[in-house]
mmCIF file of C-alpha atoms and ligand atoms in Angstrom:
data_model
loop_
_atom_site.group_PDB
_atom_site.id
_atom_site.type_symbol
_atom_site.label_atom_id
_atom_site.label_comp_id
_atom_site.label_asym_id
_atom_site.label_seq_id
_atom_site.Cartn_x
_atom_site.Cartn_y
_atom_site.Cartn_z
ATOM 1 C CA MET A 1 93.574 148.142 33.416
ATOM 2 C CA THR A 2 90.471 146.639 32.211
ATOM 3 C CA ALA A 3 88.888 147.437 29.174
ATOM 4 C CA ARG A 4 86.400 149.354 30.961
ATOM 5 C CA GLU A 5 88.607 151.806 32.872
ATOM 6 C CA ILE A 6 90.706 152.367 29.093
ATOM 7 C CA PHE A 7 87.918 152.364 26.402
ATOM 8 C CA SER A 8 84.656 153.090 28.447
ATOM 9 C CA GLY A 9 84.583 156.506 26.107
ATOM 10 C CA GLY A 10 86.627 158.312 22.841
ATOM 11 C CA VAL A 11 86.447 157.302 18.896
ATOM 12 C CA ALA A 12 87.216 154.390 17.892
ATOM 13 C CA VAL A 13 87.571 153.827 14.209
ATOM 14 C CA ILE A 14 87.069 150.817 13.205
ATOM 15 C CA THR A 15 87.759 149.600 9.146
ATOM 16 C CA GLY A 16 85.650 146.725 7.578
ATOM 17 C CA ALA A 17 83.346 147.086 10.378
ATOM 18 C CA GLY A 18 80.691 146.064 8.290
ATOM 19 C CA ASN A 19 81.041 142.578 9.156
ATOM 20 C CA GLY A 20 82.817 139.594 11.111
ATOM 21 C CA ILE A 21 85.600 140.660 13.277
ATOM 22 C CA GLY A 22 84.908 144.587 12.755
ATOM 23 C CA ALA A 23 81.408 144.206 13.744
ATOM 24 C CA GLY A 24 82.448 142.283 16.753
ATOM 25 C CA LEU A 25 85.293 144.877 17.219
ATOM 26 C CA ALA A 26 82.459 147.550 17.131
ATOM 27 C CA ARG A 27 79.547 146.392 18.856
ATOM 28 C CA HIS A 28 82.078 145.730 21.810
ATOM 29 C CA ALA A 29 83.538 149.191 21.638
ATOM 30 C CA ALA A 30 79.854 151.023 21.498
ATOM 31 C CA GLY A 31 78.956 148.631 24.521
ATOM 32 C CA LEU A 32 82.268 149.670 27.041
ATOM 33 C CA GLY A 33 81.054 153.597 25.728
ATOM 34 C CA MET A 34 82.852 154.600 22.667
ATOM 35 C CA THR A 35 81.528 156.687 19.844
ATOM 36 C CA VAL A 36 82.269 154.220 17.195
ATOM 37 C CA VAL A 37 83.282 154.962 13.209
ATOM 38 C CA LEU A 38 82.105 152.016 11.409
ATOM 39 C CA VAL A 39 84.297 152.426 8.084
ATOM 40 C CA ASP A 40 83.583 149.928 4.958
ATOM 41 C CA ILE A 41 83.234 149.642 1.304
ATOM 42 C CA ASP A 42 79.739 148.361 2.185
ATOM 43 C CA GLY A 43 77.911 151.219 2.995
ATOM 44 C CA GLU A 44 74.389 149.356 3.319
ATOM 45 C CA ALA A 45 76.611 146.779 6.412
ATOM 46 C CA VAL A 46 77.849 149.869 7.957
ATOM 47 C CA ALA A 47 74.160 151.477 7.863
ATOM 48 C CA THR A 48 72.162 148.498 9.303
ATOM 49 C CA LEU A 49 75.487 148.597 12.324
ATOM 50 C CA ARG A 50 74.897 152.454 12.986
ATOM 51 C CA ASP A 51 71.422 151.583 13.831
ATOM 52 C CA GLU A 52 71.749 149.131 16.414
ATOM 53 C CA LEU A 53 74.780 150.889 17.904
ATOM 54 C CA PRO A 54 73.837 154.724 19.493
ATOM 55 C CA GLY A 55 75.854 157.234 18.771
ATOM 56 C CA ALA A 56 77.689 155.098 15.995
ATOM 57 C CA ILE A 57 78.491 156.989 12.622
ATOM 58 C CA ASP A 58 78.961 155.377 9.504
ATOM 59 C CA VAL A 59 80.958 156.065 6.430
ATOM 60 C CA VAL A 60 81.533 154.509 3.026
ATOM 61 C CA CYS A 61 85.414 154.284 2.385
ATOM 62 C CA ASP A 62 87.304 152.022 0.620
ATOM 63 C CA VAL A 63 90.711 151.388 2.352
ATOM 64 C CA ARG A 64 92.947 151.011 -0.800
ATOM 65 C CA ASP A 65 92.097 154.895 -1.505
ATOM 66 C CA ALA A 66 95.035 156.497 0.598
ATOM 67 C CA ASP A 67 93.326 160.025 -0.256
ATOM 68 C CA ALA A 68 89.709 158.936 0.988
ATOM 69 C CA VAL A 69 91.556 157.386 3.939
ATOM 70 C CA GLU A 70 93.372 160.671 4.829
ATOM 71 C CA ARG A 71 89.876 162.912 4.417
ATOM 72 C CA LEU A 72 88.503 160.211 6.811
ATOM 73 C CA ALA A 73 91.318 160.921 9.545
ATOM 74 C CA ALA A 74 90.948 164.634 8.907
ATOM 75 C CA GLN A 75 87.021 164.601 9.299
ATOM 76 C CA VAL A 76 86.745 162.560 12.106
ATOM 77 C CA TYR A 77 89.280 164.687 14.085
ATOM 78 C CA SER A 78 87.381 168.280 13.147
ATOM 79 C CA GLU A 79 83.654 166.545 13.432
ATOM 80 C CA VAL A 80 84.103 163.757 15.820
ATOM 81 C CA GLY A 81 86.535 164.158 18.234
ATOM 82 C CA PRO A 82 90.497 162.563 19.036
ATOM 83 C CA VAL A 83 90.861 158.734 18.012
ATOM 84 C CA ARG A 84 91.497 156.962 21.319
ATOM 85 C CA LEU A 85 91.188 153.607 19.170
ATOM 86 C CA LEU A 86 92.268 152.719 15.436
ATOM 87 C CA VAL A 87 91.394 149.470 13.458
ATOM 88 C CA ASN A 88 93.061 148.201 10.684
ATOM 89 C CA ASN A 89 90.508 145.857 10.103
ATOM 90 C CA ALA A 90 89.114 145.690 6.870
ATOM 91 C CA GLY A 91 90.756 142.444 5.174
ATOM 92 C CA VAL A 92 90.059 140.124 2.513
ATOM 93 C CA GLU A 93 90.818 136.115 1.225
ATOM 94 C CA GLN A 94 92.532 134.583 -1.864
ATOM 95 C CA PHE A 95 92.135 130.693 -2.981
ATOM 96 C CA GLY A 96 93.856 128.930 -5.302
ATOM 97 C CA TYR A 97 97.812 127.964 -6.590
ATOM 98 C CA LEU A 98 99.903 131.289 -6.689
ATOM 99 C CA TRP A 99 100.291 130.669 -10.051
ATOM 100 C CA ASP A 100 96.499 130.449 -11.206
ATOM 101 C CA THR A 101 96.046 133.481 -9.449
ATOM 102 C CA PRO A 102 94.825 136.436 -11.433
ATOM 103 C CA VAL A 103 96.616 139.625 -11.281
ATOM 104 C CA ALA A 104 93.650 141.549 -10.285
ATOM 105 C CA ASN A 105 93.028 139.539 -7.411
ATOM 106 C CA TRP A 106 96.772 139.666 -6.231
ATOM 107 C CA ASP A 107 96.253 143.514 -6.312
ATOM 108 C CA ARG A 108 92.798 143.644 -4.805
ATOM 109 C CA LEU A 109 94.296 141.596 -1.856
ATOM 110 C CA VAL A 110 97.843 143.779 -1.548
ATOM 111 C CA SER A 111 96.200 147.072 -1.709
ATOM 112 C CA ILE A 112 93.401 145.963 0.731
ATOM 113 C CA ASN A 113 95.247 143.952 3.210
ATOM 114 C CA VAL A 114 98.243 145.163 3.019
ATOM 115 C CA SER A 115 98.096 148.998 1.805
ATOM 116 C CA GLY A 116 95.361 149.509 3.484
ATOM 117 C CA VAL A 117 96.965 149.275 6.738
ATOM 118 C CA PHE A 118 100.012 151.558 5.406
ATOM 119 C CA TYR A 119 97.169 154.108 4.744
ATOM 120 C CA GLY A 120 95.449 154.042 8.220
ATOM 121 C CA ILE A 121 98.687 154.527 9.915
ATOM 122 C CA ARG A 122 100.048 157.443 7.928
ATOM 123 C CA ALA A 123 96.457 159.256 7.514
ATOM 124 C CA PHE A 124 95.574 158.735 11.255
ATOM 125 C CA LEU A 125 99.333 158.562 13.270
ATOM 126 C CA PRO A 126 100.379 162.257 12.824
ATOM 127 C CA HIS A 127 96.654 163.311 14.115
ATOM 128 C CA MET A 128 97.295 161.118 17.320
ATOM 129 C CA LEU A 129 100.715 162.797 18.006
ATOM 130 C CA ALA A 130 99.538 165.966 17.378
ATOM 131 C CA ALA A 131 96.472 165.723 19.755
ATOM 132 C CA ASP A 132 98.235 165.083 22.841
ATOM 133 C CA THR A 133 95.665 162.094 24.085
ATOM 134 C CA PRO A 134 96.646 158.401 24.960
ATOM 135 C CA SER A 135 96.042 156.539 21.867
ATOM 136 C CA TRP A 136 95.551 152.636 20.686
ATOM 137 C CA VAL A 137 96.750 151.410 16.940
ATOM 138 C CA TRP A 138 95.208 147.606 16.640
ATOM 139 C CA ASN A 139 96.158 146.398 12.818
ATOM 140 C CA LEU A 140 94.779 142.650 11.720
ATOM 141 C CA SER A 141 97.348 140.286 11.656
ATOM 142 C CA SER A 142 96.184 136.208 11.800
ATOM 143 C CA ILE A 143 97.252 132.901 12.868
ATOM 144 C CA GLY A 144 98.216 133.014 9.047
ATOM 145 C CA GLY A 145 100.768 135.158 10.091
ATOM 146 C CA VAL A 146 102.862 132.856 11.732
ATOM 147 C CA ALA A 147 101.848 129.975 9.382
ATOM 148 C CA VAL A 148 102.146 128.967 6.083
ATOM 149 C CA VAL A 149 99.538 127.460 4.247
ATOM 150 C CA PRO A 150 99.120 126.318 0.849
ATOM 151 C CA LEU A 151 96.290 127.662 -1.604
ATOM 152 C CA GLN A 152 96.483 130.769 0.444
ATOM 153 C CA ALA A 153 99.781 132.465 -0.336
ATOM 154 C CA PRO A 154 98.809 136.182 -1.005
ATOM 155 C CA TYR A 155 96.745 136.310 1.883
ATOM 156 C CA ILE A 156 99.143 134.669 4.394
ATOM 157 C CA MET A 157 102.013 136.410 2.832
ATOM 158 C CA SER A 158 99.518 139.698 3.419
ATOM 159 C CA LYS A 159 99.139 138.694 6.973
ATOM 160 C CA HIS A 160 103.010 138.279 7.754
ATOM 161 C CA ALA A 161 103.600 141.426 6.217
ATOM 162 C CA VAL A 162 100.968 143.210 8.544
ATOM 163 C CA LEU A 163 102.590 141.268 11.414
ATOM 164 C CA ALA A 164 106.143 142.902 10.546
ATOM 165 C CA LEU A 165 104.673 146.142 10.069
ATOM 166 C CA THR A 166 103.215 146.440 13.054
ATOM 167 C CA GLU A 167 106.111 145.138 15.059
ATOM 168 C CA CYS A 168 108.293 147.706 13.632
ATOM 169 C CA LEU A 169 105.587 150.388 13.520
ATOM 170 C CA ARG A 170 106.101 149.789 17.177
ATOM 171 C CA LEU A 171 109.841 150.423 17.294
ATOM 172 C CA GLU A 172 109.400 153.418 15.210
ATOM 173 C CA VAL A 173 107.063 154.695 17.903
ATOM 174 C CA ASP A 174 109.450 153.223 20.811
ATOM 175 C CA SER A 175 112.152 155.354 19.349
ATOM 176 C CA ALA A 176 110.559 158.674 18.706
ATOM 177 C CA GLY A 177 109.445 158.931 22.009
ATOM 178 C CA HIS A 178 105.927 158.255 22.093
ATOM 179 C CA ALA A 179 105.156 154.827 23.629
ATOM 180 C CA ASP A 180 103.945 155.922 26.537
ATOM 181 C CA ARG A 181 101.279 157.834 24.425
ATOM 182 C CA ILE A 182 100.642 155.558 21.385
ATOM 183 C CA HIS A 183 99.841 151.996 21.829
ATOM 184 C CA VAL A 184 100.810 149.657 18.766
ATOM 185 C CA GLN A 185 99.009 146.584 18.656
ATOM 186 C CA ALA A 186 98.929 143.289 16.643
ATOM 187 C CA VAL A 187 95.344 141.365 16.839
ATOM 188 C CA LEU A 188 96.229 137.728 15.528
ATOM 189 C CA PRO A 189 92.712 136.117 15.447
ATOM 190 C CA GLY A 190 92.198 132.341 15.060
ATOM 191 C CA ALA A 191 88.733 131.052 13.282
ATOM 192 C CA VAL A 192 86.297 133.982 13.885
ATOM 193 C CA LYS A 193 82.805 133.391 12.477
ATOM 194 C CA SER A 194 82.705 136.239 9.369
ATOM 195 C CA ASN A 195 82.242 135.997 5.941
ATOM 196 C CA ILE A 196 85.659 136.508 4.638
ATOM 197 C CA PHE A 197 85.524 132.730 3.029
ATOM 198 C CA GLU A 198 82.291 133.364 1.020
ATOM 199 C CA THR A 199 83.768 136.875 -0.441
ATOM 200 C CA ALA A 200 87.190 135.415 -1.023
ATOM 201 C CA GLY A 201 88.827 135.572 -4.741
ATOM 202 C CA GLY A 202 89.475 132.360 -6.583
ATOM 203 C CA VAL A 203 90.856 131.597 -9.681
ATOM 204 C CA ASP A 204 89.394 131.657 -13.224
ATOM 205 C CA GLY A 205 91.875 129.330 -14.763
ATOM 206 C CA GLY A 206 94.340 126.292 -13.949
ATOM 207 C CA ASP A 207 93.235 124.198 -10.867
ATOM 208 C CA VAL A 208 89.621 125.632 -10.106
ATOM 209 C CA ALA A 209 89.061 122.473 -8.171
ATOM 210 C CA ALA A 210 91.936 123.168 -5.509
ATOM 211 C CA ALA A 211 90.797 126.587 -5.196
ATOM 212 C CA GLU A 212 87.419 125.793 -4.374
ATOM 213 C CA ALA A 213 88.368 122.658 -2.277
ATOM 214 C CA GLN A 214 90.574 124.812 0.138
ATOM 215 C CA ARG A 215 87.393 127.575 0.340
ATOM 216 C CA SER A 216 85.183 124.359 1.338
ATOM 217 C CA ALA A 217 87.686 123.346 3.739
ATOM 218 C CA MET A 218 88.085 126.585 5.147
ATOM 219 C CA LEU A 219 83.773 126.753 5.264
ATOM 220 C CA ASP A 220 83.989 123.321 7.293
ATOM 221 C CA ILE A 221 86.469 125.120 9.782
ATOM 222 C CA LYS A 222 83.715 128.459 10.508
ATOM 223 C CA ALA A 223 81.045 126.049 11.594
ATOM 224 C CA GLU A 224 83.373 125.672 14.225
ATOM 225 C CA ALA A 225 84.503 129.107 14.518
ATOM 226 C CA MET A 226 84.521 131.762 17.559
ATOM 227 C CA ASP A 227 81.602 134.376 18.019
ATOM 228 C CA PRO A 228 82.763 137.723 16.870
ATOM 229 C CA ILE A 229 81.696 139.182 20.212
ATOM 230 C CA ALA A 230 83.374 136.915 22.175
ATOM 231 C CA ALA A 231 86.489 137.574 20.591
ATOM 232 C CA ALA A 232 86.043 141.286 20.222
ATOM 233 C CA GLU A 233 86.000 141.193 24.740
ATOM 234 C CA VAL A 234 89.159 139.003 24.674
ATOM 235 C CA VAL A 235 91.079 141.410 22.181
ATOM 236 C CA PHE A 236 89.738 144.272 24.228
ATOM 237 C CA GLU A 237 90.873 142.782 27.760
ATOM 238 C CA GLN A 238 94.375 141.622 26.489
ATOM 239 C CA ALA A 239 95.241 145.294 25.001
ATOM 240 C CA ALA A 240 93.898 146.809 28.386
ATOM 241 C CA ALA A 241 96.471 144.541 29.817
ATOM 242 C CA GLY A 242 99.350 145.859 27.692
ATOM 243 C CA GLU A 243 100.029 142.984 25.812
ATOM 244 C CA PHE A 244 101.311 143.343 22.240
ATOM 245 C CA TYR A 245 100.008 140.142 20.488
ATOM 246 C CA LEU A 246 96.431 140.122 20.977
ATOM 247 C CA LEU A 247 94.965 136.478 20.589
ATOM 248 C CA THR A 248 91.311 135.719 20.214
ATOM 249 C CA GLN A 249 92.181 131.872 21.053
ATOM 250 C CA PRO A 250 95.628 132.596 23.352
ATOM 251 C CA GLU A 251 96.084 129.023 23.496
ATOM 252 C CA TYR A 252 95.432 127.975 20.029
ATOM 253 C CA VAL A 253 97.062 131.018 18.030
ATOM 254 C CA GLY A 254 99.916 130.640 20.858
ATOM 255 C CA ASN A 255 100.644 127.179 20.076
ATOM 256 C CA ALA A 256 101.073 128.040 16.057
ATOM 257 C CA MET A 257 103.149 130.839 17.424
ATOM 258 C CA ALA A 258 105.548 128.691 19.273
ATOM 259 C CA GLU A 259 105.666 125.981 16.354
ATOM 260 C CA ARG A 260 106.818 128.871 13.978
ATOM 261 C CA ALA A 261 109.205 129.763 16.164
ATOM 262 C CA ASP A 262 110.705 126.209 16.547
ATOM 263 C CA VAL A 263 110.786 125.815 12.424
ATOM 264 C CA LEU A 264 112.747 128.992 12.687
ATOM 265 C CA ARG A 265 114.743 127.992 15.182
ATOM 266 C CA ASP A 266 115.100 124.632 13.655
ATOM 267 C CA ARG A 267 115.702 125.685 10.046
ATOM 268 C CA ARG A 268 113.151 123.036 9.026
ATOM 269 C CA PRO A 269 111.726 123.521 5.262
ATOM 270 C CA PRO A 270 107.860 123.680 4.803
ATOM 271 C CA ALA A 271 106.663 120.453 5.124
ATOM 272 C CA LEU A 272 102.998 119.695 4.435
ATOM 273 C CA ARG A 273 101.008 118.461 6.962
ATOM 274 C CA THR A 274 97.957 116.308 7.874
ATOM 275 C CA LYS A 275 94.996 118.034 8.148
ATOM 276 C CA ARG A 276 94.220 119.162 11.583
ATOM 277 C CA ARG A 277 91.052 120.309 12.860
ATOM 278 C CA PHE A 278 90.137 123.208 14.273
ATOM 279 C CA ASP A 279 89.890 122.453 18.155
ATOM 280 C CA PRO A 280 87.328 124.531 20.102
ATOM 281 C CA ALA A 281 88.417 122.649 23.148
ATOM 282 C CA HIS A 282 91.825 124.724 22.611
ATOM 283 C CA GLN A 283 91.096 127.939 22.127
HETATM 284 N N1 NAD B 1 87.405 135.444 10.488
HETATM 285 C C1 NAD B 1 88.650 135.229 10.574
HETATM 286 O O1 NAD B 1 88.553 133.786 11.169
HETATM 287 C C2 NAD B 1 89.652 135.566 10.576
HETATM 288 C C3 NAD B 1 91.081 135.216 11.198
HETATM 289 C C4 NAD B 1 92.470 135.427 10.933
HETATM 290 C C5 NAD B 1 92.466 137.398 10.479
HETATM 291 N N2 NAD B 1 91.168 137.835 10.275
HETATM 292 C C6 NAD B 1 91.047 138.888 9.917
HETATM 293 O O2 NAD B 1 90.134 140.466 10.309
HETATM 294 C C7 NAD B 1 90.206 140.865 9.528
HETATM 295 C C8 NAD B 1 88.233 140.864 9.351
HETATM 296 O O3 NAD B 1 87.936 139.610 8.650
HETATM 297 P P1 NAD B 1 86.746 138.811 8.825
HETATM 298 O O4 NAD B 1 86.538 137.689 8.728
HETATM 299 O O5 NAD B 1 85.546 139.809 9.960
HETATM 300 O O6 NAD B 1 86.221 139.055 6.884
HETATM 301 P P2 NAD B 1 84.643 139.381 6.713
HETATM 302 O O7 NAD B 1 84.602 139.291 5.341
HETATM 303 O O8 NAD B 1 83.403 139.388 7.276
HETATM 304 O O9 NAD B 1 84.688 141.446 6.781
HETATM 305 C C9 NAD B 1 85.566 142.445 6.650
HETATM 306 C C10 NAD B 1 84.941 143.233 6.089
HETATM 307 O O10 NAD B 1 85.935 144.636 5.076
HETATM 308 C C11 NAD B 1 85.050 144.995 4.266
HETATM 309 N N3 NAD B 1 86.269 145.445 3.356
HETATM 310 C C12 NAD B 1 86.515 144.632 2.336
HETATM 311 N N4 NAD B 1 87.480 145.162 1.146
HETATM 312 C C13 NAD B 1 87.148 146.624 1.431
HETATM 313 C C14 NAD B 1 88.104 148.039 1.290
HETATM 314 N N5 NAD B 1 88.486 147.818 0.325
HETATM 315 N N6 NAD B 1 87.736 148.896 2.312
HETATM 316 C C15 NAD B 1 87.062 149.210 2.888
HETATM 317 N N7 NAD B 1 86.435 147.794 3.707
HETATM 318 C C16 NAD B 1 86.956 146.732 2.969
HETATM 319 C C17 NAD B 1 84.144 144.346 3.839
HETATM 320 O O11 NAD B 1 82.888 144.840 2.931
HETATM 321 C C18 NAD B 1 83.573 143.702 4.882
HETATM 322 O O12 NAD B 1 82.650 144.466 5.458
HETATM 323 C C19 NAD B 1 90.462 140.503 8.035
HETATM 324 O O13 NAD B 1 92.038 141.485 8.010
HETATM 325 C C20 NAD B 1 90.843 139.134 7.993
HETATM 326 O O14 NAD B 1 92.218 139.043 7.468
HETATM 327 C C21 NAD B 1 89.900 136.636 10.194
#
């Protein structure tokens, strides 16, 4: 099936919709004909996007607040309609050595990147099961969910966690007998243009220079990163085709997946690598 056949109507709820990948997914979903609920902690960003997208609804909600996410789900089902697509997308970055990382930055990242995804599932899945219409659930992992990278340990850990959580959720939906109706899929973007590196946490003490050098290296990659609307189009088409792993740059991210599989099969210990530039030719 094509994305237009599946996603040309219905409600899409997208967290972190105010910027970057979430905004790209929202624009593409609206373009296909979906009613998009734009959820973000940044009220100004979602209000601006709402004005651009016909029929869109903006909601200020912090995905760290489990009760607020539950209220959001109840409100969407009572006032907007059954959710065809939930995207647990909100996420943040963190740079620096793990031993220098402020506890508050660790807690912020884990509560947004990991708990936020869980709260979304806990709030929306029961409604989806009760609604008796097909639904899609996308959780944002990353190429970082199949790689190991120094100076970004909390983020990389969180993306491995989201990937595992999503794989387990897929099995649970299947074992509970709902796989024909609830489609669970993991999104693994490569580099996509966004604000994630600018808003990333850093370190207050210890090796601040190393943390900021890593931030600069990632900001350099951004110049060659993929446009979020192009990324969204690829993700929607793969989802409609029934893929489980939705890769914005199939070859580039697919190579990282294969490399991870090789490392584990060969039981190779983590090893530093010479910097490999992001190569858009291998998307
Ligand atoms: N950009 C990339 O290259 C890339 C690559 C792989 C994975 N990802 C993942 O894609 C997702 C989106 O990232 P992005 O790059 O578009 O970042 P971004 O910073 O541009 O957008 C993230 C959005 O999430 C919102 N947000 C942050 N905390 C929130 C909270 N507590 N509650 C609700 N909303 C909150 C922000 O306000 C922002 O609008 C993240 O999960 C990220 O890990 C991004």
